[in-house]
PDB file of C-alpha atoms in Angstrom:
ATOM      1  CA  MET N   1     -17.288  21.768 -12.339  1.00 59.00           C
ATOM      2  CA  ASP N   2     -17.342  18.276 -12.878  1.00 87.00           C
ATOM      3  CA  ARG N   3     -20.427  16.762 -14.670  1.00 97.00           C
ATOM      4  CA  THR N   4     -21.678  13.451 -15.078  1.00 98.00           C
ATOM      5  CA  TYR N   5     -22.952  12.321 -18.894  1.00 98.00           C
ATOM      6  CA  VAL N   6     -24.745   9.441 -19.746  1.00 99.00           C
ATOM      7  CA  VAL N   7     -23.891   8.511 -23.423  1.00 99.00           C
ATOM      8  CA  SER N   8     -25.190   5.046 -24.870  1.00 98.00           C
ATOM      9  CA  GLY N   9     -23.613   2.873 -28.005  1.00 98.00           C
ATOM     10  CA  ALA N  10     -20.426   3.841 -26.246  1.00 98.00           C
ATOM     11  CA  ALA N  11     -17.954   1.286 -26.697  1.00 97.00           C
ATOM     12  CA  SER N  12     -17.750   2.152 -30.382  1.00 96.00           C
ATOM     13  CA  GLY N  13     -18.024   5.053 -33.068  1.00 95.00           C
ATOM     14  CA  ILE N  14     -19.788   8.395 -32.603  1.00 97.00           C
ATOM     15  CA  GLY N  15     -20.342   7.056 -28.868  1.00 98.00           C
ATOM     16  CA  ALA N  16     -16.972   6.192 -27.993  1.00 98.00           C
ATOM     17  CA  ALA N  17     -15.460   9.473 -29.715  1.00 98.00           C
ATOM     18  CA  THR N  18     -18.130  11.254 -27.376  1.00 98.00           C
ATOM     19  CA  THR N  19     -17.208   9.382 -24.174  1.00 98.00           C
ATOM     20  CA  ALA N  20     -13.914   9.938 -25.049  1.00 98.00           C
ATOM     21  CA  LEU N  21     -14.327  13.723 -25.717  1.00 98.00           C
ATOM     22  CA  LEU N  22     -16.273  14.173 -22.275  1.00 98.00           C
ATOM     23  CA  ARG N  23     -14.018  12.465 -20.202  1.00 98.00           C
ATOM     24  CA  GLU N  24     -10.728  14.406 -21.423  1.00 97.00           C
ATOM     25  CA  ARG N  25     -12.636  17.782 -20.147  1.00 96.00           C
ATOM     26  CA  GLY N  26     -12.509  16.024 -16.558  1.00 97.00           C
ATOM     27  CA  ASP N  27     -16.002  14.912 -16.860  1.00 97.00           C
ATOM     28  CA  ARG N  28     -17.670  11.980 -15.333  1.00 98.00           C
ATOM     29  CA  VAL N  29     -19.438   9.403 -18.170  1.00 98.00           C
ATOM     30  CA  ILE N  30     -21.251   6.568 -17.499  1.00 98.00           C
ATOM     31  CA  GLY N  31     -21.329   4.433 -20.802  1.00 98.00           C
ATOM     32  CA  ILE N  32     -23.854   2.006 -21.929  1.00 98.00           C
ATOM     33  CA  ASP N  33     -23.404  -0.510 -24.525  1.00 98.00           C
ATOM     34  CA  LEU N  34     -23.958  -4.495 -25.122  1.00 98.00           C
ATOM     35  CA  ARG N  35     -20.234  -5.003 -23.737  1.00 97.00           C
ATOM     36  CA  ASP N  36     -17.513  -3.063 -23.095  1.00 96.00           C
ATOM     37  CA  ALA N  37     -19.146  -0.562 -21.140  1.00 98.00           C
ATOM     38  CA  ASP N  38     -19.926   0.798 -17.603  1.00 98.00           C
ATOM     39  CA  VAL N  39     -23.514  -0.211 -17.910  1.00 98.00           C
ATOM     40  CA  VAL N  40     -24.005  -3.638 -19.945  1.00 98.00           C
ATOM     41  CA  ALA N  41     -27.400  -3.384 -21.442  1.00 98.00           C
ATOM     42  CA  ASP N  42     -29.629  -4.055 -24.590  1.00 98.00           C
ATOM     43  CA  LEU N  43     -31.838  -1.340 -25.381  1.00 98.00           C
ATOM     44  CA  SER N  44     -33.935  -3.408 -28.081  1.00 98.00           C
ATOM     45  CA  SER N  45     -36.214  -4.295 -24.880  1.00 98.00           C
ATOM     46  CA  VAL N  46     -38.152  -2.781 -22.524  1.00 98.00           C
ATOM     47  CA  ALA N  47     -36.399  -4.686 -20.022  1.00 98.00           C
ATOM     48  CA  GLY N  48     -33.086  -3.886 -21.075  1.00 98.00           C
ATOM     49  CA  ARG N  49     -33.860  -0.133 -21.245  1.00 98.00           C
ATOM     50  CA  SER N  50     -35.524  -0.740 -18.116  1.00 98.00           C
ATOM     51  CA  ALA N  51     -32.440  -2.156 -16.270  1.00 98.00           C
ATOM     52  CA  ALA N  52     -30.177   0.563 -17.868  1.00 98.00           C
ATOM     53  CA  VAL N  53     -32.226   3.513 -16.595  1.00 98.00           C
ATOM     54  CA  ARG N  54     -31.991   1.667 -13.011  1.00 98.00           C
ATOM     55  CA  VAL N  55     -28.242   0.865 -12.919  1.00 98.00           C
ATOM     56  CA  VAL N  56     -27.252   4.607 -14.165  1.00 98.00           C
ATOM     57  CA  ARG N  57     -29.908   5.860 -11.175  1.00 98.00           C
ATOM     58  CA  GLY N  58     -27.912   3.885  -8.730  1.00 98.00           C
ATOM     59  CA  LEU N  59     -24.746   5.650 -10.254  1.00 98.00           C
ATOM     60  CA  THR N  60     -25.845   9.026  -9.806  1.00 98.00           C
ATOM     61  CA  ASP N  61     -28.764  11.234  -8.685  1.00 98.00           C
ATOM     62  CA  VAL N  62     -27.882  13.986 -11.385  1.00 98.00           C
ATOM     63  CA  VAL N  63     -27.250  13.900 -14.946  1.00 98.00           C
ATOM     64  CA  HIS N  64     -26.035  16.729 -16.625  1.00 98.00           C
ATOM     65  CA  GLY N  65     -26.529  15.340 -20.393  1.00 98.00           C
ATOM     66  CA  VAL N  66     -27.572  12.194 -22.206  1.00 99.00           C
ATOM     67  CA  VAL N  67     -26.570  11.262 -25.464  1.00 99.00           C
ATOM     68  CA  PRO N  68     -27.973   7.858 -26.990  1.00 98.00           C
ATOM     69  CA  CYS N  69     -25.876   6.864 -29.554  1.00 98.00           C
ATOM     70  CA  ALA N  70     -26.833   3.348 -29.584  1.00 98.00           C
ATOM     71  CA  GLY N  71     -28.302   2.251 -33.049  1.00 97.00           C
ATOM     72  CA  VAL N  72     -28.793  -0.096 -35.665  1.00 96.00           C
ATOM     73  CA  ALA N  73     -27.783   0.472 -39.449  1.00 93.00           C
ATOM     74  CA  GLY N  74     -30.378  -0.230 -41.955  1.00 90.00           C
ATOM     75  CA  LEU N  75     -28.297  -2.857 -43.761  1.00 89.00           C
ATOM     76  CA  THR N  76     -29.302  -5.748 -46.017  1.00 89.00           C
ATOM     77  CA  GLY N  77     -30.914  -8.975 -43.789  1.00 92.00           C
ATOM     78  CA  VAL N  78     -31.249  -6.513 -40.781  1.00 96.00           C
ATOM     79  CA  ASP N  79     -34.521  -7.018 -38.828  1.00 98.00           C
ATOM     80  CA  PRO N  80     -36.403  -3.728 -39.567  1.00 98.00           C
ATOM     81  CA  ALA N  81     -38.270  -4.160 -36.292  1.00 98.00           C
ATOM     82  CA  LEU N  82     -34.833  -3.997 -34.283  1.00 98.00           C
ATOM     83  CA  VAL N  83     -34.018  -0.812 -36.493  1.00 98.00           C
ATOM     84  CA  VAL N  84     -37.030   0.896 -35.283  1.00 98.00           C
ATOM     85  CA  SER N  85     -36.556  -0.647 -31.239  1.00 98.00           C
ATOM     86  CA  VAL N  86     -33.123   0.184 -30.808  1.00 98.00           C
ATOM     87  CA  ASN N  87     -32.800   3.792 -32.848  1.00 98.00           C
ATOM     88  CA  TYR N  88     -36.346   5.579 -31.725  1.00 98.00           C
ATOM     89  CA  PHE N  89     -37.489   3.674 -28.789  1.00 98.00           C
ATOM     90  CA  GLY N  90     -34.096   2.669 -27.040  1.00 98.00           C
ATOM     91  CA  ALA N  91     -33.050   6.238 -27.381  1.00 98.00           C
ATOM     92  CA  LEU N  92     -36.120   8.088 -25.802  1.00 98.00           C
ATOM     93  CA  ALA N  93     -36.364   5.300 -23.132  1.00 98.00           C
ATOM     94  CA  LEU N  94     -33.069   6.567 -21.927  1.00 98.00           C
ATOM     95  CA  VAL N  95     -33.807  10.231 -22.263  1.00 98.00           C
ATOM     96  CA  ARG N  96     -37.351   9.913 -20.927  1.00 98.00           C
ATOM     97  CA  GLY N  97     -36.151   7.530 -18.121  1.00 98.00           C
ATOM     98  CA  LEU N  98     -33.500   9.874 -16.705  1.00 98.00           C
ATOM     99  CA  ARG N  99     -35.577  13.324 -17.058  1.00 98.00           C
ATOM    100  CA  ALA N 100     -35.841  13.460 -13.329  1.00 98.00           C
ATOM    101  CA  GLU N 101     -32.006  13.208 -13.234  1.00 98.00           C
ATOM    102  CA  LEU N 102     -31.412  15.884 -15.664  1.00 98.00           C
ATOM    103  CA  ALA N 103     -33.859  18.380 -14.244  1.00 98.00           C
ATOM    104  CA  ALA N 104     -31.457  17.645 -11.043  1.00 98.00           C
ATOM    105  CA  ALA N 105     -28.571  19.551 -12.977  1.00 98.00           C
ATOM    106  CA  ARG N 106     -30.563  22.726 -13.049  1.00 96.00           C
ATOM    107  CA  GLY N 107     -29.286  22.978 -16.381  1.00 97.00           C
ATOM    108  CA  ALA N 108     -28.592  20.010 -19.004  1.00 98.00           C
ATOM    109  CA  GLY N 109     -28.644  18.722 -22.270  1.00 98.00           C
ATOM    110  CA  VAL N 110     -30.181  15.981 -24.731  1.00 99.00           C
ATOM    111  CA  VAL N 111     -28.274  15.211 -28.043  1.00 99.00           C
ATOM    112  CA  LEU N 112     -30.277  13.015 -30.254  1.00 98.00           C
ATOM    113  CA  LEU N 113     -28.568  10.991 -33.493  1.00 98.00           C
ATOM    114  CA  ALA N 114     -30.434  11.766 -36.270  1.00 98.00           C
ATOM    115  CA  SER N 115     -29.310  11.314 -39.805  1.00 97.00           C
ATOM    116  CA  ASN N 116     -28.666  13.456 -42.806  1.00 95.00           C
ATOM    117  CA  SER N 117     -30.221  10.495 -44.687  1.00 93.00           C
ATOM    118  CA  ILE N 118     -33.694  12.146 -43.733  1.00 95.00           C
ATOM    119  CA  THR N 119     -33.053  14.707 -46.426  1.00 94.00           C
ATOM    120  CA  CYS N 120     -30.511  13.100 -48.535  1.00 91.00           C
ATOM    121  CA  GLN N 121     -32.275   9.291 -49.128  1.00 90.00           C
ATOM    122  CA  PRO N 122     -35.138   9.250 -51.371  1.00 89.00           C
ATOM    123  CA  GLY N 123     -38.194   7.051 -50.460  1.00 89.00           C
ATOM    124  CA  TRP N 124     -37.634   6.140 -46.961  1.00 94.00           C
ATOM    125  CA  ALA N 125     -40.852   5.164 -44.847  1.00 95.00           C
ATOM    126  CA  GLY N 126     -42.713   8.139 -43.571  1.00 94.00           C
ATOM    127  CA  ASP N 127     -45.454   5.964 -42.122  1.00 95.00           C
ATOM    128  CA  VAL N 128     -42.952   4.428 -39.718  1.00 97.00           C
ATOM    129  CA  ALA N 129     -41.724   7.647 -38.782  1.00 96.00           C
ATOM    130  CA  ASP N 130     -45.256   8.689 -37.861  1.00 95.00           C
ATOM    131  CA  LEU N 131     -45.667   5.521 -35.620  1.00 97.00           C
ATOM    132  CA  CYS N 132     -43.201   6.079 -33.743  1.00 98.00           C
ATOM    133  CA  LEU N 133     -43.955   9.731 -32.820  1.00 97.00           C
ATOM    134  CA  ALA N 134     -47.407   7.962 -31.959  1.00 97.00           C
ATOM    135  CA  GLY N 135     -45.436   6.152 -29.306  1.00 97.00           C
ATOM    136  CA  ASP N 136     -46.865   2.746 -29.910  1.00 97.00           C
ATOM    137  CA  GLU N 137     -43.568   0.059 -30.466  1.00 98.00           C
ATOM    138  CA  ASP N 138     -45.621  -3.013 -31.472  1.00 98.00           C
ATOM    139  CA  VAL N 139     -47.601  -0.847 -34.240  1.00 98.00           C
ATOM    140  CA  ALA N 140     -44.242   1.096 -35.446  1.00 98.00           C
ATOM    141  CA  CYS N 141     -42.186  -2.370 -35.404  1.00 98.00           C
ATOM    142  CA  ALA N 142     -45.157  -4.227 -37.511  1.00 98.00           C
ATOM    143  CA  ALA N 143     -45.079  -1.650 -40.233  1.00 98.00           C
ATOM    144  CA  ALA N 144     -41.331  -1.588 -40.394  1.00 98.00           C
ATOM    145  CA  ALA N 145     -41.645  -5.361 -40.973  1.00 97.00           C
ATOM    146  CA  SER N 146     -43.415  -5.059 -44.423  1.00 95.00           C
ATOM    147  CA  THR N 147     -40.692  -2.747 -45.854  1.00 95.00           C
ATOM    148  CA  GLN N 148     -36.474  -3.069 -45.881  1.00 95.00           C
ATOM    149  CA  ALA N 149     -34.182  -1.767 -43.063  1.00 96.00           C
ATOM    150  CA  VAL N 150     -32.398   0.339 -45.219  1.00 94.00           C
ATOM    151  CA  GLN N 151     -36.012   2.695 -45.647  1.00 95.00           C
ATOM    152  CA  VAL N 152     -36.679   2.192 -41.875  1.00 97.00           C
ATOM    153  CA  TYR N 153     -33.598   3.371 -40.871  1.00 97.00           C
ATOM    154  CA  PRO N 154     -34.233   7.406 -42.161  1.00 96.00           C
ATOM    155  CA  ALA N 155     -37.808   6.863 -40.668  1.00 97.00           C
ATOM    156  CA  THR N 156     -36.154   6.323 -37.144  1.00 98.00           C
ATOM    157  CA  LYS N 157     -33.984   9.012 -37.565  1.00 98.00           C
ATOM    158  CA  ALA N 158     -36.421  11.655 -38.432  1.00 97.00           C
ATOM    159  CA  ALA N 159     -38.679  10.643 -36.007  1.00 97.00           C
ATOM    160  CA  LEU N 160     -35.913  11.587 -33.609  1.00 98.00           C
ATOM    161  CA  ALA N 161     -35.465  14.747 -35.078  1.00 97.00           C
ATOM    162  CA  TRP N 162     -39.297  15.555 -35.269  1.00 96.00           C
ATOM    163  CA  TRP N 163     -39.528  14.759 -31.136  1.00 97.00           C
ATOM    164  CA  ALA N 164     -36.511  16.921 -30.677  1.00 98.00           C
ATOM    165  CA  ARG N 165     -38.227  19.612 -32.627  1.00 96.00           C
ATOM    166  CA  ARG N 166     -41.536  18.896 -31.348  1.00 96.00           C
ATOM    167  CA  GLU N 167     -40.949  17.943 -27.379  1.00 97.00           C
ATOM    168  CA  GLY N 168     -37.599  20.088 -26.750  1.00 97.00           C
ATOM    169  CA  VAL N 169     -39.554  23.171 -26.681  1.00 97.00           C
ATOM    170  CA  GLY N 170     -42.189  22.196 -24.191  1.00 97.00           C
ATOM    171  CA  ALA N 171     -42.521  22.409 -20.435  1.00 97.00           C
ATOM    172  CA  ASP N 172     -41.234  18.858 -19.663  1.00 97.00           C
ATOM    173  CA  TRP N 173     -37.907  19.649 -21.308  1.00 98.00           C
ATOM    174  CA  ALA N 174     -36.714  23.256 -22.014  1.00 98.00           C
ATOM    175  CA  GLY N 175     -39.147  24.526 -19.239  1.00 98.00           C
ATOM    176  CA  ALA N 176     -37.100  22.260 -16.850  1.00 98.00           C
ATOM    177  CA  GLY N 177     -33.963  23.458 -17.659  1.00 98.00           C
ATOM    178  CA  ILE N 178     -33.134  20.655 -20.382  1.00 98.00           C
ATOM    179  CA  ARG N 179     -32.099  21.603 -23.891  1.00 98.00           C
ATOM    180  CA  VAL N 180     -32.872  18.757 -26.407  1.00 98.00           C
ATOM    181  CA  ASN N 181     -30.992  19.148 -29.828  1.00 98.00           C
ATOM    182  CA  ALA N 182     -30.211  16.562 -32.515  1.00 98.00           C
ATOM    183  CA  VAL N 183     -27.399  16.216 -34.787  1.00 98.00           C
ATOM    184  CA  ALA N 184     -27.647  14.600 -38.106  1.00 97.00           C
ATOM    185  CA  PRO N 185     -24.213  13.088 -39.641  1.00 97.00           C
ATOM    186  CA  GLY N 186     -23.633  12.032 -42.640  1.00 94.00           C
ATOM    187  CA  LEU N 187     -20.968   9.281 -43.900  1.00 90.00           C
ATOM    188  CA  VAL N 188     -18.884   8.924 -41.070  1.00 92.00           C
ATOM    189  CA  ALA N 189     -15.581   6.182 -40.754  1.00 82.00           C
ATOM    190  CA  THR N 190     -17.256   3.902 -38.015  1.00 76.00           C
ATOM    191  CA  PRO N 191     -17.513   0.168 -37.865  1.00 73.00           C
ATOM    192  CA  MET N 192     -20.921   0.899 -38.960  1.00 70.00           C
ATOM    193  CA  THR N 193     -20.369   2.246 -42.285  1.00 70.00           C
ATOM    194  CA  ASP N 194     -17.567  -0.362 -42.740  1.00 69.00           C
ATOM    195  CA  ARG N 195     -20.431  -2.689 -42.128  1.00 70.00           C
ATOM    196  CA  LEU N 196     -22.162  -0.515 -44.969  1.00 64.00           C
ATOM    197  CA  ARG N 197     -19.359  -1.069 -47.666  1.00 67.00           C
ATOM    198  CA  ALA N 198     -19.242  -4.773 -47.221  1.00 71.00           C
ATOM    199  CA  ASP N 199     -23.119  -4.942 -47.648  1.00 64.00           C
ATOM    200  CA  PRO N 200     -23.915  -7.078 -51.308  1.00 66.00           C
ATOM    201  CA  GLU N 201     -26.675  -4.906 -52.165  1.00 64.00           C
ATOM    202  CA  LEU N 202     -25.835  -1.186 -50.419  1.00 60.00           C
ATOM    203  CA  GLY N 203     -22.314  -1.268 -50.328  1.00 62.00           C
ATOM    204  CA  ALA N 204     -21.891   0.435 -53.965  1.00 63.00           C
ATOM    205  CA  PHE N 205     -24.025   3.466 -52.462  1.00 64.00           C
ATOM    206  CA  ALA N 206     -21.667   3.703 -49.705  1.00 67.00           C
ATOM    207  CA  ASP N 207     -19.980   6.783 -50.751  1.00 69.00           C
ATOM    208  CA  SER N 208     -22.564   7.896 -53.517  1.00 73.00           C
ATOM    209  CA  TYR N 209     -23.354  11.136 -51.811  1.00 77.00           C
ATOM    210  CA  PRO N 210     -21.305  14.174 -52.396  1.00 88.00           C
ATOM    211  CA  THR N 211     -19.139  15.942 -49.850  1.00 93.00           C
ATOM    212  CA  ALA N 212     -17.928  19.780 -50.345  1.00 96.00           C
ATOM    213  CA  ILE N 213     -14.671  18.547 -47.944  1.00 96.00           C
ATOM    214  CA  GLY N 214     -14.215  15.079 -50.501  1.00 93.00           C
ATOM    215  CA  ARG N 215     -14.102  12.961 -47.323  1.00 91.00           C
ATOM    216  CA  PRO N 216     -16.259  10.855 -44.926  1.00 91.00           C
ATOM    217  CA  GLY N 217     -16.427  12.376 -41.331  1.00 94.00           C
ATOM    218  CA  ARG N 218     -14.635  11.001 -38.501  1.00 96.00           C
ATOM    219  CA  PRO N 219     -16.336  10.454 -35.270  1.00 97.00           C
ATOM    220  CA  GLU N 220     -14.374  12.263 -33.448  1.00 98.00           C
ATOM    221  CA  GLU N 221     -15.983  15.667 -35.442  1.00 98.00           C
ATOM    222  CA  VAL N 222     -19.284  14.840 -34.681  1.00 98.00           C
ATOM    223  CA  ALA N 223     -18.053  13.958 -30.894  1.00 98.00           C
ATOM    224  CA  ALA N 224     -16.984  17.832 -31.013  1.00 98.00           C
ATOM    225  CA  THR N 225     -20.499  18.911 -32.445  1.00 98.00           C
ATOM    226  CA  ILE N 226     -22.156  17.378 -29.665  1.00 98.00           C
ATOM    227  CA  GLY N 227     -19.601  18.457 -26.971  1.00 98.00           C
ATOM    228  CA  PHE N 228     -20.614  21.879 -27.872  1.00 98.00           C
ATOM    229  CA  LEU N 229     -24.265  21.023 -27.595  1.00 98.00           C
ATOM    230  CA  LEU N 230     -23.923  19.893 -24.248  1.00 98.00           C
ATOM    231  CA  SER N 231     -22.032  22.862 -23.123  1.00 97.00           C
ATOM    232  CA  ASP N 232     -22.994  26.025 -21.423  1.00 96.00           C
ATOM    233  CA  ALA N 233     -21.785  27.526 -24.872  1.00 97.00           C
ATOM    234  CA  ALA N 234     -25.085  26.402 -26.494  1.00 98.00           C
ATOM    235  CA  SER N 235     -27.499  27.647 -23.985  1.00 98.00           C
ATOM    236  CA  LEU N 236     -29.505  29.311 -26.625  1.00 98.00           C
ATOM    237  CA  VAL N 237     -29.823  26.050 -28.865  1.00 98.00           C
ATOM    238  CA  VAL N 238     -33.031  24.609 -28.410  1.00 98.00           C
ATOM    239  CA  GLY N 239     -34.888  21.920 -30.556  1.00 98.00           C
ATOM    240  CA  SER N 240     -32.497  22.279 -33.236  1.00 97.00           C
ATOM    241  CA  VAL N 241     -31.297  19.633 -35.881  1.00 97.00           C
ATOM    242  CA  LEU N 242     -27.959  20.201 -36.543  1.00 97.00           C
ATOM    243  CA  TYR N 243     -26.260  18.964 -40.009  1.00 97.00           C
ATOM    244  CA  VAL N 244     -22.951  17.352 -39.280  1.00 97.00           C
ATOM    245  CA  ASP N 245     -22.032  16.294 -42.740  1.00 96.00           C
ATOM    246  CA  GLY N 246     -19.177  17.836 -44.764  1.00 97.00           C
ATOM    247  CA  GLY N 247     -21.989  19.765 -46.475  1.00 96.00           C
ATOM    248  CA  THR N 248     -23.722  16.913 -48.743  1.00 95.00           C
ATOM    249  CA  ASP N 249     -27.199  18.058 -47.491  1.00 95.00           C
ATOM    250  CA  ALA N 250     -26.346  21.500 -48.447  1.00 95.00           C
ATOM    251  CA  MET N 251     -25.063  20.367 -51.974  1.00 95.00           C
ATOM    252  CA  LEU N 252     -27.975  18.442 -52.498  1.00 93.00           C
ATOM    253  CA  HIS N 253     -30.205  21.017 -51.291  1.00 92.00           C
ATOM    254  CA  PRO N 254     -28.358  24.484 -51.911  1.00 91.00           C
ATOM    255  CA  GLU N 255     -31.677  26.252 -50.326  1.00 86.00           C
ATOM    256  CA  VAL N 256     -33.337  24.283 -48.026  1.00 80.00           C
ATOM    257  CA  PRO N 257     -33.408  20.666 -46.795  1.00 77.00           C
ATOM    258  CA  VAL N 258     -36.615  18.968 -48.180  1.00 74.00           C
ATOM    259  CA  GLY N 259     -38.111  15.691 -47.396  1.00 66.00           C
ATOM    260  CA  TRP N 260     -38.860  15.984 -44.120  1.00 63.00           C
ATOM    261  CA  GLU N 261     -41.642  17.989 -42.013  1.00 58.00           C
ATOM    262  CA  VAL N 262     -41.126  19.343 -38.296  1.00 49.00           C
ATOM    263  CA  SER N 263     -44.740  19.391 -38.018  1.00 47.00           C
ATOM    264  CA  PRO N 264     -46.552  16.120 -37.879  1.00 49.00           C
ATOM    265  CA  ARG N 265     -46.860  14.357 -41.316  1.00 51.00           C
ATOM    266  CA  ALA N 266     -50.498  13.234 -41.001  1.00 47.00           C
TER     267      ALA N 266
END
């Protein structure tokens, strides 16, 4: 049976690899990005998110899965408020905006893009993660503005992981036949990590985390995991955060991941 999926950030990196994988399986993918996509939209703004959802709804009545891959890296000189708006609020606006279409599939999946920086990067802005979960974008962006984007990026990814855990098991999602999970990639060879290596302050740390496989991941490897989580083979996987990082988190924390909690930090 052909299925319809929505992938943001579809023009490059993990989003492009996920789009390619799903299309190779014979599925329909509605890609969203700033350029070179089926739906051209800016998910950093409320208006852009609303427009994206509206266009997708005009293209299909049923959505079998949503994968919000669009994201902004926490690099030197990047507006930390933009990181909050795109990575967290942009992703969830797409998921929430298409909930009715997901429920109409009578068996759908959502895969959020978290990051192993949640546990592998020290000192990130936990208060920003809390404020993201509280749902007030203006307040969360204001808090993010007081620190650097490099400390805000993991906060947005932790908030997505927590949201998947907290909300994914509820009546609105699992109860409606929508499985919500997250993947937490490590260093993956994408244009985003190329920009990290070129960063004048952070570039030296680009390859500082160890991996058991001795190399960065490839976008298609993360896409394969996303494809599994969207498939019927993952029917029992609900509210999980799956590390896809070549073993980095396990090497740094041999017994249990540390540095983030499933329950609200407050």
